[in-house]
GROMACS .gro file of C-alpha atoms in nm:
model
  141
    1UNK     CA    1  -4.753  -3.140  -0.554
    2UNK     CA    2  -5.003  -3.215  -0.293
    3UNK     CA    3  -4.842  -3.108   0.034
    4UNK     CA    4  -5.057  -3.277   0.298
    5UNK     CA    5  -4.968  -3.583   0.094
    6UNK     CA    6  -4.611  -3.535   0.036
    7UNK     CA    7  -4.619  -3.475   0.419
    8UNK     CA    8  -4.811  -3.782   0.536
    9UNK     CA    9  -4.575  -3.931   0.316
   10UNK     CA   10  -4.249  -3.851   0.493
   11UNK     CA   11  -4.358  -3.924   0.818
   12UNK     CA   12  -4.520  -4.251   0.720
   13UNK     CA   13  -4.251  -4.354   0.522
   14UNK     CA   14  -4.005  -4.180   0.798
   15UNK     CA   15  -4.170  -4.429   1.101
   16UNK     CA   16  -4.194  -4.729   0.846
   17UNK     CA   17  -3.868  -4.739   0.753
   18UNK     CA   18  -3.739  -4.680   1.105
   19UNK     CA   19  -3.918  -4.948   1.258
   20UNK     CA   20  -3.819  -5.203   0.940
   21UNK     CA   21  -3.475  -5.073   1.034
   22UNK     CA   22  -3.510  -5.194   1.395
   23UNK     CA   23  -3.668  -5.539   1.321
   24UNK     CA   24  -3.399  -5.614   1.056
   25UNK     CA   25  -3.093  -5.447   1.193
   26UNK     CA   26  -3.181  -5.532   1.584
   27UNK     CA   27  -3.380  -5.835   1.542
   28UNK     CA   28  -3.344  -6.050   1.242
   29UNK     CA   29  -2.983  -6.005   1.163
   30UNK     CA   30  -2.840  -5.963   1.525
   31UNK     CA   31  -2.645  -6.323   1.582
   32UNK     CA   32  -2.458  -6.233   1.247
   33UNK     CA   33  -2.368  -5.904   1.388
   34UNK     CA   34  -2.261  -6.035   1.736
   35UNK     CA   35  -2.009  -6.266   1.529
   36UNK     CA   36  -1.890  -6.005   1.369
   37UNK     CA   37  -1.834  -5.765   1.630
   38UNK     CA   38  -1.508  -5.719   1.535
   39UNK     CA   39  -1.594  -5.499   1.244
   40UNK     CA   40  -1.845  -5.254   1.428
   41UNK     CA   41  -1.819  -4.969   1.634
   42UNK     CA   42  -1.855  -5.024   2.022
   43UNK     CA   43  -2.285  -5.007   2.124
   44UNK     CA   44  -2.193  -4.718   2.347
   45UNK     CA   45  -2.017  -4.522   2.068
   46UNK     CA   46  -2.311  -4.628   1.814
   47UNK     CA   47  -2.572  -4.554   2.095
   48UNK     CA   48  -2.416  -4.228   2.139
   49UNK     CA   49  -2.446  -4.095   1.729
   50UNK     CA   50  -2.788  -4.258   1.689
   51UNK     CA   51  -2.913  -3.921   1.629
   52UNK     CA   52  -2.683  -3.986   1.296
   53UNK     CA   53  -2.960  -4.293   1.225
   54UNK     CA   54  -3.259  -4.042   1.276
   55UNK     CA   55  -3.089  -3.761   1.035
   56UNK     CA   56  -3.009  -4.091   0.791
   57UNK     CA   57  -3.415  -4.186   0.811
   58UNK     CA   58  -3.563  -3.872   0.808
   59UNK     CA   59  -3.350  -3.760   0.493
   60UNK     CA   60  -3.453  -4.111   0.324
   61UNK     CA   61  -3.767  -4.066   0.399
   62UNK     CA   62  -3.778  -3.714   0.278
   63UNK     CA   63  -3.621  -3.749  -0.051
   64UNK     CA   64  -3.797  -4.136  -0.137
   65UNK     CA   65  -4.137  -3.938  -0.119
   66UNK     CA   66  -3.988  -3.607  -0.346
   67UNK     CA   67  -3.883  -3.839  -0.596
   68UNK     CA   68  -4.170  -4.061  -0.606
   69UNK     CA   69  -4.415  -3.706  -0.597
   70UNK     CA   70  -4.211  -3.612  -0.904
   71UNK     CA   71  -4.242  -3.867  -1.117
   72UNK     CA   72  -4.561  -4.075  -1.043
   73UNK     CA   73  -4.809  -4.084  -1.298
   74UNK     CA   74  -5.166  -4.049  -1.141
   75UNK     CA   75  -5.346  -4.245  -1.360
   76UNK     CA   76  -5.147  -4.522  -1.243
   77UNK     CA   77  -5.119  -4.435  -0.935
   78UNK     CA   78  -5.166  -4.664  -0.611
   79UNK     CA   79  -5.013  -4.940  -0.435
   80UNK     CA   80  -4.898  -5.154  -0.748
   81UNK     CA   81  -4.703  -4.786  -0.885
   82UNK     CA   82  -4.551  -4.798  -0.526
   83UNK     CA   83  -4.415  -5.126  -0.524
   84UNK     CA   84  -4.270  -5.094  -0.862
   85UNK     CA   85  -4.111  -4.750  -0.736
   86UNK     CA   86  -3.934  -4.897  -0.445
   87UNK     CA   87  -3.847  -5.191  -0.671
   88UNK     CA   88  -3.688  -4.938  -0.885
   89UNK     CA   89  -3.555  -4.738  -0.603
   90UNK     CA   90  -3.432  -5.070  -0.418
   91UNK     CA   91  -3.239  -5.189  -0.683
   92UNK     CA   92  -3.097  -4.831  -0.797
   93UNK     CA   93  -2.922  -4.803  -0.402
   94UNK     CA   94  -2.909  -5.125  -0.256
   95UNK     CA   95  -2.783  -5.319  -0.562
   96UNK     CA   96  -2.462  -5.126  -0.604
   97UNK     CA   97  -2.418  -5.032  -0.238
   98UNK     CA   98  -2.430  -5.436  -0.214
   99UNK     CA   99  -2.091  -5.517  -0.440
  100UNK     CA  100  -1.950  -5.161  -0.276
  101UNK     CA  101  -1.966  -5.323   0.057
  102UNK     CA  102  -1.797  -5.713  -0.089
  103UNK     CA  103  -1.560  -5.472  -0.182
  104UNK     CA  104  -1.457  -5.276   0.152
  105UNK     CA  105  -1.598  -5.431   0.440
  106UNK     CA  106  -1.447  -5.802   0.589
  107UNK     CA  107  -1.823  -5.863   0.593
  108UNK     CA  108  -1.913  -6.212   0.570
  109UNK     CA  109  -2.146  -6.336   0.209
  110UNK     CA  110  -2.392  -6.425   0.378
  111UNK     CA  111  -2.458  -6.092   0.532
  112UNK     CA  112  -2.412  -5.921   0.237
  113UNK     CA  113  -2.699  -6.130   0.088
  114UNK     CA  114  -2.912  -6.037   0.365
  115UNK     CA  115  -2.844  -5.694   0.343
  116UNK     CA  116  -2.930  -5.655  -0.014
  117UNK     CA  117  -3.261  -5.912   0.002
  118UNK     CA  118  -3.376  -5.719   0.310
  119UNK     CA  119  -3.265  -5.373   0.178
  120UNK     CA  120  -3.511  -5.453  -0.143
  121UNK     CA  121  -3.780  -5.579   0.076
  122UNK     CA  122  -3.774  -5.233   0.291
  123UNK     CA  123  -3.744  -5.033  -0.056
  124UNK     CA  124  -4.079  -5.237  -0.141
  125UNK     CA  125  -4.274  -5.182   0.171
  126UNK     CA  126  -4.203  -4.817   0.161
  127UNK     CA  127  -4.307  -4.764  -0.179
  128UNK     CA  128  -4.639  -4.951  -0.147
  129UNK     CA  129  -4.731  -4.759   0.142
  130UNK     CA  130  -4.610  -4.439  -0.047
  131UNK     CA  131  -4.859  -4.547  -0.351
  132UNK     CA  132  -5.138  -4.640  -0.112
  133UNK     CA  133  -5.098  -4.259   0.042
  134UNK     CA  134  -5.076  -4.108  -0.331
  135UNK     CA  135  -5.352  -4.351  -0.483
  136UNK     CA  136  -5.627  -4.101  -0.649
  137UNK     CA  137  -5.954  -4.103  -0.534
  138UNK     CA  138  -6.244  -4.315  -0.687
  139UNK     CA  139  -6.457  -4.129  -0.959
  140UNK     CA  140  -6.734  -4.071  -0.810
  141UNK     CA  141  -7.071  -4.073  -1.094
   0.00000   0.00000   0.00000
């Protein structure tokens, strides 16, 4: 394993998916969330554990780039790899977590759509930036 790689990795991947996160979470999908306040914790109380959000992306970010490190093949290596990886990765979490939540949470549909179309879209980005970071370098003659 290449460990200035793996590294550059994490922390890209780390600020990446923190920042999709934000733009989803606090932007795109914020009038669904203020009509359904009823089903979240209070800001303050969320505001207060956000360090619980930082642990949660640093620890995606962390094991996304082991697994990817572990079983990318370098002859195929590079952005298209990447993309298929978080496709893979995307649907392996965010499928399943999708008909958990329909099951538990008083969520509406719609949300739940969102959450899974935006979820594989973040998985995507990730893993294309992850392949563009492991892509081999061009033979040189």
């Amino acid at each position: 394993m290449n460990s200035k790689k793996f590294w550059i990795g994490v922390v890209a991947t780390f600020f990446v998916y923190g920042i999709l996160q934000f733009v989803i979470h606090g932007w795109m999908l914020r009038n669904m969330y203020d009509a359904t306040a009823h089903l979240w914790k209070e800001q303050a109380v969320m505001q207060s554990r956000f360090y619980g959000h930082l642990l949660a992306d640093f620890l995606f970010a962390l094991l996304f780039c082991f697994i990817y490190v572990k079983g990318y093949e370098p002859p195929k290596a590079g952005v298209a790899q990447g993309i298929r990886y978080g496709l893979y990765m995307g649907l392996f979490v965010q499928l399943p977590m999708t008909f958990t939540y329909f099951a538990v949470f008083n969520a509406p549909g719609s949300l739940l759509v969102w959450w899974l179309i935006y979820g594989l879209l973040t998985y995507i980005i990730c893993g294309g930036i992850l392949g563009a970071i492991y892509k081999p370098k061009a033979a040189t003659s």
